[in-house]
Tab-separated table of C-alpha atoms and ligand atoms in Angstrom:
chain	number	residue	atom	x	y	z
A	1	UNK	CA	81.197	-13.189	52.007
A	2	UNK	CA	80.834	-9.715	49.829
A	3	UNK	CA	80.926	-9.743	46.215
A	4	UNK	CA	83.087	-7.270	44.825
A	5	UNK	CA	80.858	-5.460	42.436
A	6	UNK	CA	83.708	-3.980	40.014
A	7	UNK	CA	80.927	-2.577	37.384
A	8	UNK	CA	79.250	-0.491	40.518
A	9	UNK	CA	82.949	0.704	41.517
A	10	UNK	CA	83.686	1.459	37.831
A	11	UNK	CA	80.229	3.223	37.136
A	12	UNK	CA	81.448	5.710	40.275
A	13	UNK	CA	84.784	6.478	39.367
A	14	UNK	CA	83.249	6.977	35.836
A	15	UNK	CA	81.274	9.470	36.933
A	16	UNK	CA	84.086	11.358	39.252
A	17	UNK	CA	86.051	11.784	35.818
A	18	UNK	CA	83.121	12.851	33.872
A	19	UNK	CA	82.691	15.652	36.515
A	20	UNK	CA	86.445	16.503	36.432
A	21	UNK	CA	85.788	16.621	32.479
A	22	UNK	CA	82.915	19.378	32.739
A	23	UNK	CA	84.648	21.289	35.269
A	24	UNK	CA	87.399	21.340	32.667
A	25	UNK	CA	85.362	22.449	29.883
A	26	UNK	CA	84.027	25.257	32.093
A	27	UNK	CA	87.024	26.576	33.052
A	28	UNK	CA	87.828	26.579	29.253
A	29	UNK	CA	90.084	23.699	29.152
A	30	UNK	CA	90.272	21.143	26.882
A	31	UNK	CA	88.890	17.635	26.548
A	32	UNK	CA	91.555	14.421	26.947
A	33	UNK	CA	91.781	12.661	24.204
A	34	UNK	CA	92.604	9.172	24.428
A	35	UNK	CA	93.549	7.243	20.608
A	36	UNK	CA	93.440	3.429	20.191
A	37	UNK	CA	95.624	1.880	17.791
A	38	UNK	CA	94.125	-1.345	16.451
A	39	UNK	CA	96.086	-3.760	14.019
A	40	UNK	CA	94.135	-6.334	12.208
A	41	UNK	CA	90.837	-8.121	12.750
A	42	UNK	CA	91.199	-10.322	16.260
A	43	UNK	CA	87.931	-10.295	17.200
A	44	UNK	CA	88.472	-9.889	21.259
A	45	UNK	CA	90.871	-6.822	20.639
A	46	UNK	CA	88.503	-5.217	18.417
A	47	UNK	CA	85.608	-5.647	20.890
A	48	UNK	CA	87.930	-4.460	23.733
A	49	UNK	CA	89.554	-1.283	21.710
A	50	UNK	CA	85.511	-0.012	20.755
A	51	UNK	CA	84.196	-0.555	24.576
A	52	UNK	CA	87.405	1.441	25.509
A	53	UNK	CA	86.423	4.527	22.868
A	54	UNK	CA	82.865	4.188	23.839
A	55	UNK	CA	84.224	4.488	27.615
A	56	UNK	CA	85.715	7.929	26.098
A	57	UNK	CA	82.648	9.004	24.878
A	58	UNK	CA	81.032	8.589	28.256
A	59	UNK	CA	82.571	10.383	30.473
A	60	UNK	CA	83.046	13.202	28.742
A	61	UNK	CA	86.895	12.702	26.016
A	62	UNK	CA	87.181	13.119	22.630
A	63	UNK	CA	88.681	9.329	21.413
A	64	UNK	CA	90.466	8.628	17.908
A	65	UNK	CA	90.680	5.014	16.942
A	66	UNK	CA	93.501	4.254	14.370
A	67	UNK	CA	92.891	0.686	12.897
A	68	UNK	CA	95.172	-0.653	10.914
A	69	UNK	CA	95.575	-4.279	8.217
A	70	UNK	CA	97.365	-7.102	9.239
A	71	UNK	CA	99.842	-6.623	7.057
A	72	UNK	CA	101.151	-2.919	8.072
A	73	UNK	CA	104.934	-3.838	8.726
A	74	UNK	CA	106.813	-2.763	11.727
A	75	UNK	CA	108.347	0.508	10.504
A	76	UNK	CA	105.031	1.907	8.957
A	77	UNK	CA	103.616	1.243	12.571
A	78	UNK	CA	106.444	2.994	14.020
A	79	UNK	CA	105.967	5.841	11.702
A	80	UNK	CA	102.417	6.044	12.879
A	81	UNK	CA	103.601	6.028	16.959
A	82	UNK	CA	105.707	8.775	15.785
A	83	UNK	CA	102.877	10.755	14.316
A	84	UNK	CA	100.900	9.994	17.465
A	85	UNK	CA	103.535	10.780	19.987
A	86	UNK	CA	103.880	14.266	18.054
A	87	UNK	CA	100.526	15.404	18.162
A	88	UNK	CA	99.429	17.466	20.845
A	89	UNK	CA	95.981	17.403	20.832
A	90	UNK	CA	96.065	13.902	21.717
A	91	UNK	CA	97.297	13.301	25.366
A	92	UNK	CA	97.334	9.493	25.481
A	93	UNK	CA	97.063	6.322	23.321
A	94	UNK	CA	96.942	2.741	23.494
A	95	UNK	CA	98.352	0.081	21.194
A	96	UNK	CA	95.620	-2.953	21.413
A	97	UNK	CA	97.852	-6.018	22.279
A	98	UNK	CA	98.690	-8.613	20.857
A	99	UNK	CA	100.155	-7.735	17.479
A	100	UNK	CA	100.316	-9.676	14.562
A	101	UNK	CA	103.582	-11.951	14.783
A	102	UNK	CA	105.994	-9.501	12.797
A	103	UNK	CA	105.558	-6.832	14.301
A	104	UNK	CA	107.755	-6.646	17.763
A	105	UNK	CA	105.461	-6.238	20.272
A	106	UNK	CA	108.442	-4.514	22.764
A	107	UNK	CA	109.554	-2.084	19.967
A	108	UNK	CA	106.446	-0.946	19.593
A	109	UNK	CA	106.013	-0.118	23.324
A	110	UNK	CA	109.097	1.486	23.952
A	111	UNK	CA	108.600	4.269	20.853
A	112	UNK	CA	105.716	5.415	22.987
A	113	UNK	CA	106.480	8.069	24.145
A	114	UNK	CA	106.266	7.915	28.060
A	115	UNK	CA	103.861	10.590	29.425
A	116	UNK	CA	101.243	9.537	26.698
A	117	UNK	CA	101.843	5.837	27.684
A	118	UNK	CA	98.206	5.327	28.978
A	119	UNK	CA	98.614	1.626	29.304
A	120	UNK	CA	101.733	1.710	31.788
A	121	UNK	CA	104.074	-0.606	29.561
A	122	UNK	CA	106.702	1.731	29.076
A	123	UNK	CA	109.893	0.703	30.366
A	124	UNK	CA	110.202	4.199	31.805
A	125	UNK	CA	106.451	3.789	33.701
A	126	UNK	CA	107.722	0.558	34.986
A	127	UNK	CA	110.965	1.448	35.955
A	128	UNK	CA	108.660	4.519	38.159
A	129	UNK	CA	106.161	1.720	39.492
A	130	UNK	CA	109.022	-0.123	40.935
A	131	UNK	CA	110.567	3.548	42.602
A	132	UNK	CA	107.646	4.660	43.656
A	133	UNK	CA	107.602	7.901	41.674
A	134	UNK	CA	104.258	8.583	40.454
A	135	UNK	CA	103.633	7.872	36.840
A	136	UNK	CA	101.302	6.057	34.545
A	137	UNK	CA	100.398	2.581	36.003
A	138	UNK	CA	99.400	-0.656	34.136
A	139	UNK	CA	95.496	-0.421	33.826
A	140	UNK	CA	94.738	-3.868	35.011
A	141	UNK	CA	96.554	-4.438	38.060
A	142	UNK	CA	95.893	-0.436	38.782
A	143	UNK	CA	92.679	-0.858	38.135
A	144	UNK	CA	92.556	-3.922	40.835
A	145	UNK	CA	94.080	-1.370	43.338
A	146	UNK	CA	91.273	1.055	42.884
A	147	UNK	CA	88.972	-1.851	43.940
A	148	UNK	CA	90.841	-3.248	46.912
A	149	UNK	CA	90.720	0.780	47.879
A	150	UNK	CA	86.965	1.269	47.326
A	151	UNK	CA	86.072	-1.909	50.016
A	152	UNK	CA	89.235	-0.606	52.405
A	153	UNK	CA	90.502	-4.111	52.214
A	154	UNK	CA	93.433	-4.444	54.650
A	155	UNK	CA	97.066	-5.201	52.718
A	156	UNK	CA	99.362	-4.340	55.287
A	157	UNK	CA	101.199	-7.286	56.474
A	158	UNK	CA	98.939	-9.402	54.863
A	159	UNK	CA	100.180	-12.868	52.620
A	160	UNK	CA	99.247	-11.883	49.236
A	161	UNK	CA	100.114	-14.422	46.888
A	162	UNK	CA	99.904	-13.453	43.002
A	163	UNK	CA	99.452	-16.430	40.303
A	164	UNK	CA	101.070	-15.608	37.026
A	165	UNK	CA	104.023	-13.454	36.346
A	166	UNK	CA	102.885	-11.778	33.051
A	167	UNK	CA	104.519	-8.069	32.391
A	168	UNK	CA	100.907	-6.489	31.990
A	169	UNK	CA	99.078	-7.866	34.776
A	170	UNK	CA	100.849	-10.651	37.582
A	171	UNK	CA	104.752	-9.312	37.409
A	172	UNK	CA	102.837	-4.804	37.838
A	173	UNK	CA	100.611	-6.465	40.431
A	174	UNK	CA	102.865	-7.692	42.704
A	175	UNK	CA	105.271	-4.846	42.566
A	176	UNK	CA	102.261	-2.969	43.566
A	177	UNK	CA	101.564	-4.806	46.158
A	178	UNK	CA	104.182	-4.940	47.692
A	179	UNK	CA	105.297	-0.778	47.616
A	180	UNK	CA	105.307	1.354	50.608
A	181	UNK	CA	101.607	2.853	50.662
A	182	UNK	CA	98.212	1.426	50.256
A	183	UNK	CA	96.789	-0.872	49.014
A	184	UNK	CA	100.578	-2.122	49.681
A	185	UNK	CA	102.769	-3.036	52.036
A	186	UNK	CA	101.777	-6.654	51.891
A	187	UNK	CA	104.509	-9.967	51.819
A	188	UNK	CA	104.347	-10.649	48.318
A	189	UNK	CA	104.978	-14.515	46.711
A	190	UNK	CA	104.556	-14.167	42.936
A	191	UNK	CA	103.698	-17.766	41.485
A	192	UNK	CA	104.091	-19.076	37.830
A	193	UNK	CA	104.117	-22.200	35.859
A	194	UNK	CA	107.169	-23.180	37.557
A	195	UNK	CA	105.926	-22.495	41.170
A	196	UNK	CA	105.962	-25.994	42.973
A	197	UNK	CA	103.130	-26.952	45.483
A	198	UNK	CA	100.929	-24.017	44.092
A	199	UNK	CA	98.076	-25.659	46.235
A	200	UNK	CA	100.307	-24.706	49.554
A	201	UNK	CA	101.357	-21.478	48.628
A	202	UNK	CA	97.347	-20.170	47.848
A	203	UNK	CA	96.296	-21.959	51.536
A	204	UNK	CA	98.500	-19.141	52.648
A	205	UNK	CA	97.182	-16.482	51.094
A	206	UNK	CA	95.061	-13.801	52.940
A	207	UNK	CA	94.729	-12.167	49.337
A	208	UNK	CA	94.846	-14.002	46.407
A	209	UNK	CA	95.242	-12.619	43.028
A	210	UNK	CA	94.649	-15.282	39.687
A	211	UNK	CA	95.813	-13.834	36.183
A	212	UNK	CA	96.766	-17.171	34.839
A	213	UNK	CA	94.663	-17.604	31.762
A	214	UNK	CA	93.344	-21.291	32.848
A	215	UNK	CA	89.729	-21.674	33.404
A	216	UNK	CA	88.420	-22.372	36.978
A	217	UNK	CA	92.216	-23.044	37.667
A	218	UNK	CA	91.864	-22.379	41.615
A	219	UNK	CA	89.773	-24.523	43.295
A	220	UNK	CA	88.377	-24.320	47.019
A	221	UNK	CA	91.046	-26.397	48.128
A	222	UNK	CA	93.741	-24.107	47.755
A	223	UNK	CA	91.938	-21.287	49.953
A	224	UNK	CA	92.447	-19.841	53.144
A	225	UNK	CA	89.332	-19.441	54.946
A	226	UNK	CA	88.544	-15.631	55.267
A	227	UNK	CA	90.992	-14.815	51.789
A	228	UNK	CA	90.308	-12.029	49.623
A	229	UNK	CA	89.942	-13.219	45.950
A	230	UNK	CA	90.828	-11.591	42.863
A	231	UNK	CA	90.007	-13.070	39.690
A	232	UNK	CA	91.538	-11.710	36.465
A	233	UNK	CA	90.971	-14.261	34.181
A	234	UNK	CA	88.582	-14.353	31.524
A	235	UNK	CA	87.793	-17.322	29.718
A	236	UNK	CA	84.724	-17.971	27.526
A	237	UNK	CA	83.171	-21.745	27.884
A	238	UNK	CA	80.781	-23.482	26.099
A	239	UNK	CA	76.834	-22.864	27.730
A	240	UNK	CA	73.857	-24.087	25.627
A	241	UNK	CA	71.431	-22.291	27.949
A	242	UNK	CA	72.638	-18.869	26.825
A	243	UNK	CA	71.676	-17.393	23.930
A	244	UNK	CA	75.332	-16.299	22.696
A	245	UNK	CA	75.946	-20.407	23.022
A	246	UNK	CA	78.835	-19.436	25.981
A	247	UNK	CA	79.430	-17.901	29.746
A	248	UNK	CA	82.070	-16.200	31.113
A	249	UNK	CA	84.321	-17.600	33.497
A	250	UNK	CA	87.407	-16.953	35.605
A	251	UNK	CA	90.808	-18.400	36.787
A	252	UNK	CA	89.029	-19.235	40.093
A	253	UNK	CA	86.376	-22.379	40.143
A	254	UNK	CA	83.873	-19.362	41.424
A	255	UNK	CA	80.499	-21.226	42.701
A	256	UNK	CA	82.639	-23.165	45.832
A	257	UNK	CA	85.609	-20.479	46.629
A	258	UNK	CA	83.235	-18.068	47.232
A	259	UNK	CA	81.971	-19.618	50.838
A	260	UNK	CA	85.392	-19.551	52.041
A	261	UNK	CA	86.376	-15.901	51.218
A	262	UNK	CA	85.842	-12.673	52.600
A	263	UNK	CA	85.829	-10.862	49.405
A	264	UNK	CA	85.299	-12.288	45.830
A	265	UNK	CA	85.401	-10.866	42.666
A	266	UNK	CA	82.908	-12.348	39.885
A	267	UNK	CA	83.700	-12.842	36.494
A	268	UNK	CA	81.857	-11.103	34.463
A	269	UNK	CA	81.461	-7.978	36.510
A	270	UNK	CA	84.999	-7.950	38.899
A	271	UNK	CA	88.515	-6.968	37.377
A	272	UNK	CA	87.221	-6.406	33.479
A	273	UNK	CA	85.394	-2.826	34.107
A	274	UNK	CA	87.707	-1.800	36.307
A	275	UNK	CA	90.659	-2.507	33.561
A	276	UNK	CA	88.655	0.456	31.004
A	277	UNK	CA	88.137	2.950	34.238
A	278	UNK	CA	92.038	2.800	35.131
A	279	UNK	CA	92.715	3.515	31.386
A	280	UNK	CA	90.320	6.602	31.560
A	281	UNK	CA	91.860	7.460	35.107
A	282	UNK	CA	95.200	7.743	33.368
A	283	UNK	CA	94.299	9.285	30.225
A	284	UNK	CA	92.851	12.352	32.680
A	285	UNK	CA	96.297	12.098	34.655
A	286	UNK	CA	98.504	12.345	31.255
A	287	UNK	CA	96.512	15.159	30.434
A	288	UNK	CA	96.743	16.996	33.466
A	289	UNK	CA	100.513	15.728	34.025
A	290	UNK	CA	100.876	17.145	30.216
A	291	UNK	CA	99.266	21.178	31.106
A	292	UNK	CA	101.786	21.250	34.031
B	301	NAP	P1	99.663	-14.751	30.317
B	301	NAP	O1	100.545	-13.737	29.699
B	301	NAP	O2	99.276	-15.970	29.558
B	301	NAP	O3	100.353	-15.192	31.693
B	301	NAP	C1	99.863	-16.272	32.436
B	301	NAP	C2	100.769	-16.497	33.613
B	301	NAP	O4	100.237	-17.607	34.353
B	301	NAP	C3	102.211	-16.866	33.237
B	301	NAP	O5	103.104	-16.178	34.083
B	301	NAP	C4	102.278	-18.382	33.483
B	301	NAP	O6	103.536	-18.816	33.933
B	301	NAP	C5	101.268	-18.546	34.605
B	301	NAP	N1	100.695	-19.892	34.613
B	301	NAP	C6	100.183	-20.593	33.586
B	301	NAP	N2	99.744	-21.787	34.001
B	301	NAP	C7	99.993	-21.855	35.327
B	301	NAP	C8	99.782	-22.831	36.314
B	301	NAP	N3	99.206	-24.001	36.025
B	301	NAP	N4	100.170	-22.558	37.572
B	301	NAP	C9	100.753	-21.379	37.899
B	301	NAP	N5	100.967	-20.404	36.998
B	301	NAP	C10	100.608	-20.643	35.724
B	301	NAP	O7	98.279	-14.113	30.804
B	301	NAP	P2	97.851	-12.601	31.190
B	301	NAP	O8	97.928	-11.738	30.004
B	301	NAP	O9	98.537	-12.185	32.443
B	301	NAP	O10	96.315	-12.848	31.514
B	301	NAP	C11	95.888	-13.741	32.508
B	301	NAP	C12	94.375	-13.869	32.430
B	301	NAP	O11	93.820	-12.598	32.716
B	301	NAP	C13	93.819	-14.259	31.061
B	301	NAP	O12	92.654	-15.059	31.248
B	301	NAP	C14	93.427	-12.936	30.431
B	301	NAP	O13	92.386	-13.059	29.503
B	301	NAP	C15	92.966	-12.180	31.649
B	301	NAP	N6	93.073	-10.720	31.562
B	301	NAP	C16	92.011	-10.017	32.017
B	301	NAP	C17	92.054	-8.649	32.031
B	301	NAP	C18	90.891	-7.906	32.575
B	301	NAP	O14	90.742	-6.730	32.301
B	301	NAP	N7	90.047	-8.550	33.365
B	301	NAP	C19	93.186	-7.965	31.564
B	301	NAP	C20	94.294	-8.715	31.127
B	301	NAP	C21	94.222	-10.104	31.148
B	301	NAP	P3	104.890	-18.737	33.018
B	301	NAP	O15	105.326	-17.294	33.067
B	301	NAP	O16	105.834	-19.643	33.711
B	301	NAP	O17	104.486	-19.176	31.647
């Protein structure tokens, strides 16, 4: 069994863009410039939007982040997508999900202007993903691609079974999955809450990918021996030996489905650093995508 170390994959790709960055500067381009748009005080999202700006910093981008109150209403935020749409100097931005419950969550993706569309939520970016025209992908299950890639983990004709059908990480992840290229070309069964004999279904699976959002949800019984595991939950639970008073933990029950795999990823450490590197990998593509 080999863990998939996602924070040693990240760390390298990391590095490729910061190079990619200096060679810029040197040839007397500019920096990207990645903004994060932040709406009210969620603790998680603002945790996640200052790693990603201190990602920025890292390798090399200028970053912006916009936070906003609670209370800004819909059309102010739209006004503000507008303003960030029309400024050049900033090649891609991200609006930290989830908003605040009257704000419309789809509105606000679908004024962002495509090519600066960093995340890969635009209808138009999806719409590509499914055609197979390059675009901007969604960081997560992009990011998960990058990994299978890095190991040269075979897809092609393999079962890959996906749990959870959300639009930013299951629904993009098996779409991906399942396209003509690599990682690809794999039979694809995308499972949800609905999904009857879910324990059946994973025993099939020679890859396995959890983004359900339940806590050690997939337990050694529902694994193939040899599978690859993905796990992109993240869940915090309650630990009295750790100083912060909790662990992190996945979808996937990780201690006993790791004998039985191939490949694992752990939680913390797997999917999660991979999610910010994708980001930065397409913030360097819009910019690039935006000189041409
Ligand atoms: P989500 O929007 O809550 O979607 C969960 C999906 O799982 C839904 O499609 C739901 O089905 C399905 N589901 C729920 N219970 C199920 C069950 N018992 N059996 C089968 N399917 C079930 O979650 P998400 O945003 O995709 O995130 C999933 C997890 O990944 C969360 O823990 C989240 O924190 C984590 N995450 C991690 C990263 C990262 O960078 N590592 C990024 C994004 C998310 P229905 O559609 O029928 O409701």
């Amino acid at each position: 069994m080999k863990i998939i170390d996602g924070k040693a994959v990240a760390e390298s790709i990391k590095s490729e863009i910061a190079q990619k960055v200096a060679q810029r500067i040197k040839q007397g381009k500019k920096k990207p410039h990645l903004a994060a748009v932040l709406v009210g005080n969620d603790g998680a999202s603002e945790t996640y939007v200052k790693s990603k700006v201190k990602n920025c910093e890292k390798v090399g981008f200028d970053s912006t982040l916009l936070h906003f109150e609670e209370s800004i209403s819909e059309e102010e935020l739209l006004k503000e997508i507008k303003k960030l749409n029309n400024n050049s100097a900033i090649n891609g931005f991200i609006v930290q999900l989830p908003l605040p419950k009257h704000i419309d969550e789809q509105k606000i993706i679908q004024a962002i202007l495509p090519e600066k569309d960093v995340d890969g939520f635009h209808p138009v970016n999806v719409g590509k993903m499914v055609l197979e025209i390059p675009s901007l992908l969604p960081a997560t299950p992009y990011g998960i691609t990058l990994l299978l890639k890095h190991y040269n983990i075979p897809t092609e004709g393999k079962n890959c079974v996906v749990i959870g059908r959300s639009h930013i990480v299951g629904t993009p992840m098996s779409i991906l999955m399942s396209r003509n290229t690599y990682p690809g070309n794999a039979t694809v069964t995308l499972a949800h809450s609905r999904t009857k004999n879910l324990k059946e279904i994973c025993r099939q699976a020679d890859i396995l990918i959890a983004a359900v959002g339940k806590a050690k949800l997939i337990t050694e019984d529902m694994i193939k021996d040899g599978a690859v595991v993905i796990d992109v939950g993240i869940h915090r639970i309650k630990d009295d030996s750790k100083k912060s008073g909790y662990r992190l933990v996945g979808d996937v029950d990780f201690e006993n489905v790791a004998q039985k795999c191939s490949y694992i990823t752990p939680v913390p450490g797997g999917v999660g650093p991979m999610t910010i590197t994708a980001l930065l990998q397409n913030t360097l593509t819009a910019c690039e995508m935006q000189e041409k």
